[in-house]
Coordinates of C-alpha atoms in Angstrom, one line a residue:
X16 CA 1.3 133.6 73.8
X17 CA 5.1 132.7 75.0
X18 CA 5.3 136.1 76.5
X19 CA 2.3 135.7 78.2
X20 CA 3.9 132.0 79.8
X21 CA 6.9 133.9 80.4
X22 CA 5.3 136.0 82.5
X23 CA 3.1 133.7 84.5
X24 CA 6.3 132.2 85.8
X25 CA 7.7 135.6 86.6
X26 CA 4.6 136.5 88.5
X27 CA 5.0 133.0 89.9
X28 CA 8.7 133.1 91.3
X29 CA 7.9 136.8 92.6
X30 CA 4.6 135.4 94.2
X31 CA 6.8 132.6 95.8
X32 CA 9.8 135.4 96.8
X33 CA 7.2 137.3 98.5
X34 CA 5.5 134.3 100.9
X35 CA 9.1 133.0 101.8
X36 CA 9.8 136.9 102.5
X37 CA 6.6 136.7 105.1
X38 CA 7.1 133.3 105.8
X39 CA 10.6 133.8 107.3
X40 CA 9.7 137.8 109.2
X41 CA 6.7 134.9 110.8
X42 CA 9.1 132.4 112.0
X43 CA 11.8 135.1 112.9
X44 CA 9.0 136.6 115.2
X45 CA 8.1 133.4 116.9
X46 CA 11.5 132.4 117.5
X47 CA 12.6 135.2 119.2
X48 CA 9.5 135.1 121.6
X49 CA 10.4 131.5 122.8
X50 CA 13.6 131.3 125.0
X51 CA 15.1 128.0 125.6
X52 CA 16.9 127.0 128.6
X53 CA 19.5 124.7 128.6
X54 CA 21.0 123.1 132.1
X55 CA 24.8 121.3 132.0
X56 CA 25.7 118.9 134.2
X57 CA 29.0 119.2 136.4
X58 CA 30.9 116.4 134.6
X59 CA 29.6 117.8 131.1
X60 CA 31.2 121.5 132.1
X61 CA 34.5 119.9 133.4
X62 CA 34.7 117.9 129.7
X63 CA 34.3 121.3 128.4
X64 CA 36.3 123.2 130.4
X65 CA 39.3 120.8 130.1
X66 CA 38.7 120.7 126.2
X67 CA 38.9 124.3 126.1
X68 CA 42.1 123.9 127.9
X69 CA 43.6 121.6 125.7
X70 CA 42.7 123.6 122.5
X71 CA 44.5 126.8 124.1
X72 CA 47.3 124.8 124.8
X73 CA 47.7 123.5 121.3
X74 CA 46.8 127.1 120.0
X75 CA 49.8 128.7 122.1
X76 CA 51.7 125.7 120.7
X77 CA 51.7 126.9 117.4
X78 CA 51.9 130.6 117.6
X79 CA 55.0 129.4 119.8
X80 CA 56.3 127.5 116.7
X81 CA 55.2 130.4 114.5
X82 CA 57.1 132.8 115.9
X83 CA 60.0 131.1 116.5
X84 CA 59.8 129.7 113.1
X85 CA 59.5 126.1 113.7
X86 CA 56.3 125.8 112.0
X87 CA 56.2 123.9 109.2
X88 CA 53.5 123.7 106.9
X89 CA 53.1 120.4 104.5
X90 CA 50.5 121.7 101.0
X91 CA 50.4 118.0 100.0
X92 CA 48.4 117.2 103.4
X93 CA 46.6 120.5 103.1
X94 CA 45.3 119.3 99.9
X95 CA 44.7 116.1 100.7
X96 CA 42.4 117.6 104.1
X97 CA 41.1 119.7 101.3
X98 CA 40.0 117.4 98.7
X99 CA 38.3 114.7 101.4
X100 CA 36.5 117.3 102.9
X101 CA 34.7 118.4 99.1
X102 CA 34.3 114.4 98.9
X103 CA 32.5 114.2 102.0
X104 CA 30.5 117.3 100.6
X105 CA 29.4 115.7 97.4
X106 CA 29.0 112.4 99.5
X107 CA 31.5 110.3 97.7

């Protein structure tokens, strides 16, 4: 009789495999059917634009300070960034 559950729940989880399977080709299909347009306004694309500046800026920055050696890289504040952001995870 336990063998019998046992498989019930296999059949079960397999079933269930199967419909998320379908389920997921289904929604795959319909979202690739429907295109979405999206319009920017001017000041919202000069925000971006300018923060894309700014982030290449800082990037050069510190492949400057790389290669010239000047870059100096603290493991206490790496942890710290590190164990926050698994805090935020969890949601404590």
């Amino acid at each position: 009789m336990k063998i019998n559950k046992y498989n019930n729940v296999v059949s079960s989880i397999s079933n269930a495999k199967q419909v998320n399977k379908d389920v997921n080709k289904e929604i795959s299909k319909s979202s690739s059917k429907e295109a979405v347009q999206v319009n920017i306004s001017k000041e919202a694309q000069a925000l971006l634009d300018a923060d894309k500046a700014a982030f290449s800026e800082r990037v050069d920055s510190i492949k400057q300070a790389i290669q010239n050696g000047d870059y100096h890289v603290d493991p206490e504040k790496i942890s710290e960034g590190l164990v926050k952001a698994l805090q935020d995870q969890k949601g404590l």
